[in-house]
Amino acid sequence: MKKSIIRGSGFFVPPHIVTNEDLTQFMDTSDEWIRQRTGIHQRHWVTEEDMYGASDLGTHAARMALDKAGWGPEDLDFIIFATLSPDIMFPGGGCLLARNLELNATPALDIRQQCTGFLYGFATADSYIKSGLASKILLVGAEVHSTGLDKSTRGRDVTVIFGDGAAALCIEAVDTDENVGLIASALHADGHFAEALKTELPASNLIKRLPDGISTDDPRYFPFMDGPGIFKKAVRMLPKVTKEALEKAGLALSDVDLIIPHQANKRINQAYGQFLKLPEDKIFHNIEKYGNTTAASIPLALHEAIETGRIGKSGDVVLFTGLGAGLTWGASIYIFP
Ligand code: ACO
């Protein structure tokens, strides 16, 4: 049976670091508040000199992943690009990324699943591999949040948590009967909570997508988040979907070597760990350095966990989980070959 095996990973963040202290220059916040409520110390944001869109960050990450896999862009037979911050309204960032890689016929699919973009993307890659539709897939998660944030005190609850960044995986179809690769995915969505986390403009459900007379300071241009509501949902749904994925995989929590949760808020991930009675070192955190990079967050953490030797030996079991706008949430389990 065909299994989805990770052959290489890569990441990229724009060089400019924005510390919590830097944010206090344009909004009423403090390093202490941000560290205590989120665990974040700093994030990377693009600058006007960079001129980076999400597909550009993704291209850097993709090149690193391709190098690690020993593949050239021409080896790819499918590209999956996950983002909530596409360079432009359309075409999708996957096409732009493929163009950056100088490809001119490789199929490219965009995924708009926000913080669960990686989970949906990996499950989609696995389906393409299992059905024989593709055998060498590039999966990229990339975000440029900073150009769309309300950097005044009004937007502080959202703005302090988001960072720009990208991460990529090269995933190969391997014929084996061993229990390796992506062995289970549990995915969910509930649009009844779409209003809890959203950016409204520009909107195709308005006769003019950018209505006459509104200023670029209109709150609808910026992300709105019911932070406490999302927090409560995450703490409730993440343990539940973790158990669902374990059940699908036929594994116990004690079989998992490392959990890589979406890096939205360190306190969410600590509460999740306490609920499941997990030792602290079983949950991977890197939110302090990057903030919430949404579709990039889980693969970026995976890349770091592999590079630092925290995970990646044959037989190691890693569980990914996350919840975000949609609402969407899920978990998946990967066993290293
Ligand atoms: N600095 C200082 N004070 C702040 C800031 C800030 N950056 N932001 C909010 N506050 C204030 C509020 O105004 C409020 O003040 P008040 O008590 O005088 O009214 C107080 O701090 C508490 O605000 P809360 O919103 O209750 O703070 P909370 O502890 O919930 O933390 C946070 C806010 C960090 C946003 C948290 O709710 C959270 O992380 N939520 C979940 C985020 C998440 O998981 N999102 C999904 C993924 S993202 C995606 O899908 C795109």
Tab-separated table of C-alpha atoms and ligand atoms in Angstrom:
chain	number	residue	atom	x	y	z
A	1	MET	CA	0.000	0.000	0.000
A	2	LYS	CA	1.197	3.516	-0.771
A	3	LYS	CA	2.269	5.566	2.272
A	4	SER	CA	3.045	9.295	2.510
A	5	ILE	CA	6.624	9.735	3.673
A	6	ILE	CA	8.318	13.051	4.484
A	7	ARG	CA	11.590	13.331	2.545
A	8	GLY	CA	12.559	16.894	3.428
A	9	SER	CA	11.419	19.938	5.356
A	10	GLY	CA	12.248	23.631	5.154
A	11	PHE	CA	11.282	26.986	6.617
A	12	PHE	CA	11.734	30.683	6.051
A	13	VAL	CA	10.951	33.769	8.101
A	14	PRO	CA	11.616	37.347	6.982
A	15	PRO	CA	14.754	38.706	8.688
A	16	HIS	CA	13.102	41.616	10.526
A	17	ILE	CA	12.344	40.737	14.168
A	18	VAL	CA	9.640	42.637	16.047
A	19	THR	CA	9.907	42.262	19.820
A	20	ASN	CA	7.052	42.787	22.253
A	21	GLU	CA	8.815	45.936	23.352
A	22	ASP	CA	8.788	47.193	19.725
A	23	LEU	CA	4.980	46.846	19.668
A	24	THR	CA	4.640	49.205	22.628
A	25	GLN	CA	5.814	52.012	20.335
A	26	PHE	CA	2.504	52.011	18.440
A	27	MET	CA	-0.058	50.390	20.754
A	28	ASP	CA	-0.931	50.207	24.423
A	29	THR	CA	0.520	46.830	25.367
A	30	SER	CA	3.463	45.428	27.308
A	31	ASP	CA	6.057	42.694	27.060
A	32	GLU	CA	4.738	41.297	30.332
A	33	TRP	CA	1.120	41.071	29.102
A	34	ILE	CA	2.076	39.382	25.841
A	35	ARG	CA	4.476	36.870	27.430
A	36	GLN	CA	2.061	36.004	30.214
A	37	ARG	CA	-1.079	35.657	28.057
A	38	THR	CA	0.473	34.069	24.956
A	39	GLY	CA	4.072	32.924	25.560
A	40	ILE	CA	5.258	35.062	22.630
A	41	HIS	CA	8.558	37.020	22.941
A	42	GLN	CA	8.982	38.145	19.341
A	43	ARG	CA	7.767	37.561	15.795
A	44	HIS	CA	9.131	38.182	12.285
A	45	TRP	CA	7.370	40.709	10.048
A	46	VAL	CA	8.108	41.642	6.444
A	47	THR	CA	9.281	45.192	5.786
A	48	GLU	CA	8.658	47.496	2.841
A	49	GLU	CA	12.156	46.651	1.575
A	50	ASP	CA	11.384	42.908	1.538
A	51	MET	CA	8.371	43.082	-0.836
A	52	TYR	CA	7.490	39.543	0.187
A	53	GLY	CA	4.113	37.946	-0.402
A	54	ALA	CA	3.104	34.621	1.150
A	55	SER	CA	4.149	32.762	-2.014
A	56	ASP	CA	7.631	34.339	-1.840
A	57	LEU	CA	8.160	33.224	1.762
A	58	GLY	CA	6.809	29.823	0.719
A	59	THR	CA	9.268	29.631	-2.178
A	60	HIS	CA	12.252	30.036	0.171
A	61	ALA	CA	10.898	27.331	2.464
A	62	ALA	CA	10.163	25.095	-0.536
A	63	ARG	CA	13.729	25.415	-1.854
A	64	MET	CA	15.102	24.313	1.522
A	65	ALA	CA	12.737	21.334	1.677
A	66	LEU	CA	13.603	20.350	-1.912
A	67	ASP	CA	17.343	20.521	-1.090
A	68	LYS	CA	16.859	18.323	1.984
A	69	ALA	CA	14.888	15.814	-0.103
A	70	GLY	CA	17.492	15.910	-2.883
A	71	TRP	CA	14.742	16.806	-5.360
A	72	GLY	CA	14.584	19.487	-8.014
A	73	PRO	CA	11.348	21.432	-8.643
A	74	GLU	CA	10.903	19.420	-11.836
A	75	ASP	CA	10.556	16.219	-9.767
A	76	LEU	CA	7.316	17.482	-8.229
A	77	ASP	CA	4.034	16.207	-9.604
A	78	PHE	CA	1.765	18.187	-7.258
A	79	ILE	CA	1.886	21.342	-5.150
A	80	ILE	CA	-0.409	22.146	-2.222
A	81	PHE	CA	-0.268	25.684	-0.886
A	82	ALA	CA	-1.999	26.617	2.373
A	83	THR	CA	-2.519	30.248	3.408
A	84	LEU	CA	-5.083	32.682	4.761
A	85	SER	CA	-3.058	35.611	3.450
A	86	PRO	CA	-2.764	35.095	-0.317
A	87	ASP	CA	-0.507	37.533	-2.204
A	88	ILE	CA	-3.528	38.731	-4.212
A	89	MET	CA	-7.232	37.798	-4.377
A	90	PHE	CA	-6.555	35.402	-7.277
A	91	PRO	CA	-4.860	33.460	-8.804
A	92	GLY	CA	-3.887	31.296	-5.880
A	93	GLY	CA	-0.486	31.405	-4.211
A	94	GLY	CA	0.271	27.844	-5.353
A	95	CYS	CA	0.442	29.073	-8.965
A	96	LEU	CA	2.686	31.972	-7.954
A	97	LEU	CA	4.948	29.674	-5.987
A	98	ALA	CA	5.168	27.253	-8.926
A	99	ARG	CA	6.087	30.213	-11.131
A	100	ASN	CA	8.833	31.181	-8.666
A	101	LEU	CA	10.151	27.616	-8.920
A	102	GLU	CA	10.151	28.021	-12.733
A	103	LEU	CA	7.562	25.314	-13.230
A	104	ASN	CA	5.035	25.749	-16.003
A	105	ALA	CA	2.705	22.739	-15.891
A	106	THR	CA	2.807	21.216	-12.400
A	107	PRO	CA	-0.670	21.190	-10.809
A	108	ALA	CA	-1.023	23.537	-7.837
A	109	LEU	CA	-3.881	23.555	-5.340
A	110	ASP	CA	-4.608	26.252	-2.755
A	111	ILE	CA	-6.072	25.504	0.656
A	112	ARG	CA	-7.782	28.215	2.733
A	113	GLN	CA	-8.089	26.446	6.060
A	114	GLN	CA	-6.202	28.957	8.207
A	115	CYS	CA	-4.592	27.374	11.274
A	116	THR	CA	-5.506	23.873	10.129
A	117	GLY	CA	-4.162	24.435	6.590
A	118	PHE	CA	-1.309	22.030	7.269
A	119	LEU	CA	-3.593	19.316	8.671
A	120	TYR	CA	-5.982	19.598	5.713
A	121	GLY	CA	-3.028	19.869	3.303
A	122	PHE	CA	-1.267	16.766	4.608
A	123	ALA	CA	-4.521	14.770	4.496
A	124	THR	CA	-5.090	15.977	0.919
A	125	ALA	CA	-1.527	15.050	-0.078
A	126	ASP	CA	-2.061	11.605	1.465
A	127	SER	CA	-5.274	11.120	-0.531
A	128	TYR	CA	-3.509	12.028	-3.766
A	129	ILE	CA	-0.732	9.592	-2.895
A	130	LYS	CA	-3.046	6.724	-1.869
A	131	SER	CA	-5.149	7.147	-5.020
A	132	GLY	CA	-2.047	7.152	-7.237
A	133	LEU	CA	-2.716	10.670	-8.545
A	134	ALA	CA	0.651	11.980	-7.347
A	135	SER	CA	3.899	10.569	-6.017
A	136	LYS	CA	6.101	13.575	-5.177
A	137	ILE	CA	4.217	16.388	-3.484
A	138	LEU	CA	5.330	19.755	-2.146
A	139	LEU	CA	3.169	20.940	0.756
A	140	VAL	CA	3.692	24.571	1.765
A	141	GLY	CA	2.145	26.692	4.521
A	142	ALA	CA	2.941	30.412	4.321
A	143	GLU	CA	1.584	33.636	5.759
A	144	VAL	CA	2.212	37.343	5.563
A	145	HIS	CA	-0.030	38.577	8.374
A	146	SER	CA	1.755	41.796	9.222
A	147	THR	CA	0.539	43.800	6.222
A	148	GLY	CA	-3.097	43.184	7.234
A	149	LEU	CA	-3.044	43.878	10.964
A	150	ASP	CA	-4.549	46.778	12.880
A	151	LYS	CA	-1.420	48.127	14.548
A	152	SER	CA	-3.295	50.544	16.774
A	153	THR	CA	-4.442	49.780	20.336
A	154	ARG	CA	-7.853	48.820	18.888
A	155	GLY	CA	-6.299	45.731	17.251
A	156	ARG	CA	-3.880	44.758	19.997
A	157	ASP	CA	-5.527	41.486	21.021
A	158	VAL	CA	-5.017	40.074	17.503
A	159	THR	CA	-1.950	41.946	16.272
A	160	VAL	CA	0.422	40.865	19.038
A	161	ILE	CA	-0.084	37.173	18.294
A	162	PHE	CA	0.558	37.024	14.551
A	163	GLY	CA	3.904	36.520	12.814
A	164	ASP	CA	4.958	36.073	9.177
A	165	GLY	CA	6.628	32.869	8.039
A	166	ALA	CA	6.577	29.787	5.863
A	167	ALA	CA	7.388	26.099	6.040
A	168	ALA	CA	7.379	23.287	3.497
A	169	LEU	CA	7.485	19.513	3.274
A	170	CYS	CA	8.426	17.189	0.432
A	171	ILE	CA	6.179	14.146	0.664
A	172	GLU	CA	6.772	10.970	-1.329
A	173	ALA	CA	4.627	7.943	-2.120
A	174	VAL	CA	6.337	4.776	-0.856
A	175	ASP	CA	4.987	1.260	-1.376
A	176	THR	CA	5.255	-0.565	1.952
A	177	ASP	CA	3.189	-2.701	4.309
A	178	GLU	CA	4.850	-1.157	7.349
A	179	ASN	CA	2.783	1.081	9.606
A	180	VAL	CA	4.595	4.295	8.647
A	181	GLY	CA	3.798	7.671	7.112
A	182	LEU	CA	0.583	9.579	7.719
A	183	ILE	CA	-1.459	6.884	9.437
A	184	ALA	CA	-4.534	8.845	10.575
A	185	SER	CA	-6.262	12.188	10.126
A	186	ALA	CA	-9.345	13.565	11.861
A	187	LEU	CA	-10.642	16.808	10.356
A	188	HIS	CA	-13.622	18.988	11.238
A	189	ALA	CA	-15.247	22.315	10.371
A	190	ASP	CA	-18.184	24.253	11.806
A	191	GLY	CA	-19.122	27.404	9.920
A	192	HIS	CA	-21.633	28.347	12.623
A	193	PHE	CA	-18.643	29.899	14.381
A	194	ALA	CA	-17.300	31.704	11.289
A	195	GLU	CA	-18.009	35.060	12.946
A	196	ALA	CA	-15.650	34.294	15.844
A	197	LEU	CA	-12.544	34.880	13.740
A	198	LYS	CA	-12.710	36.622	10.404
A	199	THR	CA	-11.522	39.402	8.095
A	200	GLU	CA	-14.499	40.802	6.168
A	201	LEU	CA	-13.061	43.033	3.438
A	202	PRO	CA	-12.721	42.911	0.500
A	203	ALA	CA	-15.972	40.931	0.209
A	204	SER	CA	-17.635	39.395	-2.852
A	205	ASN	CA	-20.939	39.355	-0.949
A	206	LEU	CA	-21.077	43.143	-1.284
A	207	ILE	CA	-22.076	44.757	-4.582
A	208	LYS	CA	-18.837	46.706	-4.314
A	209	ARG	CA	-16.147	44.606	-2.703
A	210	LEU	CA	-14.573	47.745	-1.309
A	211	PRO	CA	-17.617	49.887	-0.476
A	212	ASP	CA	-17.569	53.587	-1.396
A	213	GLY	CA	-16.617	56.006	1.291
A	214	ILE	CA	-15.067	53.657	3.820
A	215	SER	CA	-11.608	54.403	5.074
A	216	THR	CA	-8.696	51.981	5.082
A	217	ASP	CA	-8.960	52.259	8.852
A	218	ASP	CA	-12.344	50.492	8.768
A	219	PRO	CA	-12.240	47.583	11.272
A	220	ARG	CA	-13.596	45.234	8.603
A	221	TYR	CA	-10.218	45.338	6.824
A	222	PHE	CA	-8.572	43.789	9.861
A	223	PRO	CA	-8.938	40.415	11.546
A	224	PHE	CA	-11.599	40.250	14.234
A	225	MET	CA	-11.218	37.556	16.870
A	226	ASP	CA	-13.333	36.528	19.823
A	227	GLY	CA	-10.126	35.529	21.617
A	228	PRO	CA	-11.626	34.141	24.837
A	229	GLY	CA	-14.320	32.246	22.845
A	230	ILE	CA	-11.731	30.647	20.539
A	231	PHE	CA	-9.515	29.857	23.520
A	232	LYS	CA	-12.325	27.937	25.238
A	233	LYS	CA	-13.215	26.077	22.033
A	234	ALA	CA	-9.582	25.071	21.488
A	235	VAL	CA	-9.123	23.764	25.002
A	236	ARG	CA	-12.278	21.655	24.605
A	237	MET	CA	-11.927	20.437	21.000
A	238	LEU	CA	-8.190	19.709	20.758
A	239	PRO	CA	-8.134	16.890	23.365
A	240	LYS	CA	-11.292	15.441	21.785
A	241	VAL	CA	-9.895	15.372	18.245
A	242	THR	CA	-6.566	14.045	19.554
A	243	LYS	CA	-8.414	11.033	20.986
A	244	GLU	CA	-10.313	10.620	17.708
A	245	ALA	CA	-7.068	10.518	15.687
A	246	LEU	CA	-5.474	8.070	18.149
A	247	GLU	CA	-8.516	5.807	17.883
A	248	LYS	CA	-8.330	5.883	14.079
A	249	ALA	CA	-4.632	5.005	14.268
A	250	GLY	CA	-5.175	2.244	16.841
A	251	LEU	CA	-2.668	3.922	19.174
A	252	ALA	CA	-2.657	5.100	22.795
A	253	LEU	CA	-1.501	8.547	23.898
A	254	SER	CA	1.493	6.864	25.531
A	255	ASP	CA	2.621	5.638	22.080
A	256	VAL	CA	3.123	9.239	20.914
A	257	ASP	CA	6.697	10.547	21.189
A	258	LEU	CA	5.938	14.198	20.490
A	259	ILE	CA	2.854	16.375	20.052
A	260	ILE	CA	3.188	19.344	17.738
A	261	PRO	CA	0.192	21.594	18.268
A	262	HIS	CA	-0.599	24.677	16.230
A	263	GLN	CA	1.281	27.557	17.884
A	264	ALA	CA	-1.610	29.972	18.566
A	265	ASN	CA	-1.105	30.556	22.262
A	266	LYS	CA	1.235	28.705	24.627
A	267	ARG	CA	-1.437	28.751	27.348
A	268	ILE	CA	-3.865	26.863	25.070
A	269	ASN	CA	-1.254	24.168	24.498
A	270	GLN	CA	-0.408	23.975	28.214
A	271	ALA	CA	-4.101	23.633	29.129
A	272	TYR	CA	-4.413	20.919	26.454
A	273	GLY	CA	-1.432	19.084	27.986
A	274	GLN	CA	-2.878	19.349	31.487
A	275	PHE	CA	-6.253	18.040	30.320
A	276	LEU	CA	-4.572	15.003	28.757
A	277	LYS	CA	-2.170	14.655	31.745
A	278	LEU	CA	0.853	14.884	29.453
A	279	PRO	CA	4.382	15.558	30.688
A	280	GLU	CA	5.441	19.065	29.649
A	281	ASP	CA	8.276	17.868	27.385
A	282	LYS	CA	5.843	15.909	25.213
A	283	ILE	CA	4.468	19.104	23.691
A	284	PHE	CA	6.601	21.138	21.296
A	285	HIS	CA	6.610	24.936	21.572
A	286	ASN	CA	8.363	27.550	19.456
A	287	ILE	CA	5.714	30.282	19.640
A	288	GLU	CA	8.102	32.447	21.683
A	289	LYS	CA	10.221	33.054	18.550
A	290	TYR	CA	7.653	33.268	15.776
A	291	GLY	CA	4.197	34.012	17.209
A	292	ASN	CA	1.252	32.489	15.379
A	293	THR	CA	2.240	31.836	11.761
A	294	THR	CA	-1.081	30.067	11.041
A	295	ALA	CA	-0.681	27.672	8.066
A	296	ALA	CA	3.097	27.671	8.571
A	297	SER	CA	3.039	27.042	12.306
A	298	ILE	CA	2.832	23.233	12.533
A	299	PRO	CA	5.277	22.466	9.669
A	300	LEU	CA	7.688	25.124	10.990
A	301	ALA	CA	7.611	23.458	14.409
A	302	LEU	CA	8.020	20.042	12.786
A	303	HIS	CA	11.036	21.282	10.838
A	304	GLU	CA	12.651	22.557	14.061
A	305	ALA	CA	11.834	19.367	15.936
A	306	ILE	CA	13.493	17.312	13.178
A	307	GLU	CA	16.518	19.613	12.844
A	308	THR	CA	17.172	19.622	16.600
A	309	GLY	CA	16.880	15.826	16.775
A	310	ARG	CA	13.774	15.975	18.991
A	311	ILE	CA	11.921	13.697	16.557
A	312	GLY	CA	12.677	11.768	13.385
A	313	LYS	CA	14.140	8.365	14.328
A	314	SER	CA	12.631	5.328	12.676
A	315	GLY	CA	9.422	4.454	14.529
A	316	ASP	CA	8.998	7.871	16.179
A	317	VAL	CA	5.327	8.849	16.430
A	318	VAL	CA	4.337	12.503	16.107
A	319	LEU	CA	0.824	13.873	16.558
A	320	PHE	CA	-0.220	17.207	15.041
A	321	THR	CA	-3.273	19.132	16.182
A	322	GLY	CA	-4.799	22.577	15.763
A	323	LEU	CA	-7.908	24.742	15.749
A	324	GLY	CA	-8.543	28.039	14.012
A	325	ALA	CA	-10.786	30.203	11.890
A	326	GLY	CA	-13.717	28.493	10.237
A	327	LEU	CA	-13.932	27.139	12.819
A	328	THR	CA	-11.789	24.268	11.622
A	329	TRP	CA	-9.944	21.789	13.793
A	330	GLY	CA	-8.202	18.460	13.495
A	331	ALA	CA	-5.384	16.121	14.391
A	332	SER	CA	-3.161	13.733	12.473
A	333	ILE	CA	-0.529	11.150	13.265
A	334	TYR	CA	2.708	10.449	11.406
A	335	ILE	CA	5.174	7.626	12.024
A	336	PHE	CA	8.745	8.085	10.756
A	337	PRO	CA	9.942	5.222	8.510
B	1	ACO	N1	-1.954	44.127	25.501
B	1	ACO	C1	-2.492	44.540	26.673
B	1	ACO	N2	-3.776	44.295	27.011
B	1	ACO	C2	-4.533	43.613	26.150
B	1	ACO	C3	-4.037	43.168	24.896
B	1	ACO	C4	-2.691	43.452	24.589
B	1	ACO	N3	-2.104	43.050	23.450
B	1	ACO	N4	-5.024	42.513	24.247
B	1	ACO	C5	-6.119	42.553	25.028
B	1	ACO	N5	-5.816	43.225	26.187
B	1	ACO	C6	-6.697	43.502	27.318
B	1	ACO	C7	-8.156	43.490	26.958
B	1	ACO	O1	-8.565	44.742	26.468
B	1	ACO	C8	-8.789	43.148	28.283
B	1	ACO	O2	-8.847	44.303	29.071
B	1	ACO	P1	-10.116	44.580	30.052
B	1	ACO	O3	-10.080	43.467	31.048
B	1	ACO	O4	-9.818	45.916	30.614
B	1	ACO	O5	-11.332	44.540	29.157
B	1	ACO	C9	-7.781	42.212	28.949
B	1	ACO	O6	-6.534	42.449	28.270
B	1	ACO	C10	-8.152	40.745	28.818
B	1	ACO	O7	-8.506	40.480	27.467
B	1	ACO	P2	-8.885	39.035	26.977
B	1	ACO	O8	-9.249	39.072	25.526
B	1	ACO	O9	-9.869	38.419	27.926
B	1	ACO	O10	-7.468	38.310	27.169
B	1	ACO	P3	-7.111	36.788	27.019
B	1	ACO	O11	-6.453	36.321	28.238
B	1	ACO	O12	-8.269	35.983	26.493
B	1	ACO	O13	-5.985	36.824	25.890
B	1	ACO	C11	-5.766	36.260	23.580
B	1	ACO	C12	-6.287	37.269	24.597
B	1	ACO	C13	-4.271	36.173	23.735
B	1	ACO	C14	-6.111	36.743	22.197
B	1	ACO	C15	-6.413	34.873	23.864
B	1	ACO	O14	-7.805	35.017	24.028
B	1	ACO	C16	-6.168	33.848	22.789
B	1	ACO	O15	-5.052	33.438	22.538
B	1	ACO	N6	-7.247	33.342	22.139
B	1	ACO	C17	-7.165	32.284	21.162
B	1	ACO	C18	-6.379	32.628	19.936
B	1	ACO	C19	-6.486	31.494	18.918
B	1	ACO	O16	-6.281	30.343	19.232
B	1	ACO	N7	-6.844	31.830	17.695
B	1	ACO	C20	-7.052	30.787	16.710
B	1	ACO	C21	-5.924	30.642	15.820
B	1	ACO	S1	-5.663	32.004	14.768
B	1	ACO	C22	-6.384	31.637	13.230
B	1	ACO	O17	-7.123	30.736	13.050
B	1	ACO	C23	-6.123	32.569	12.150
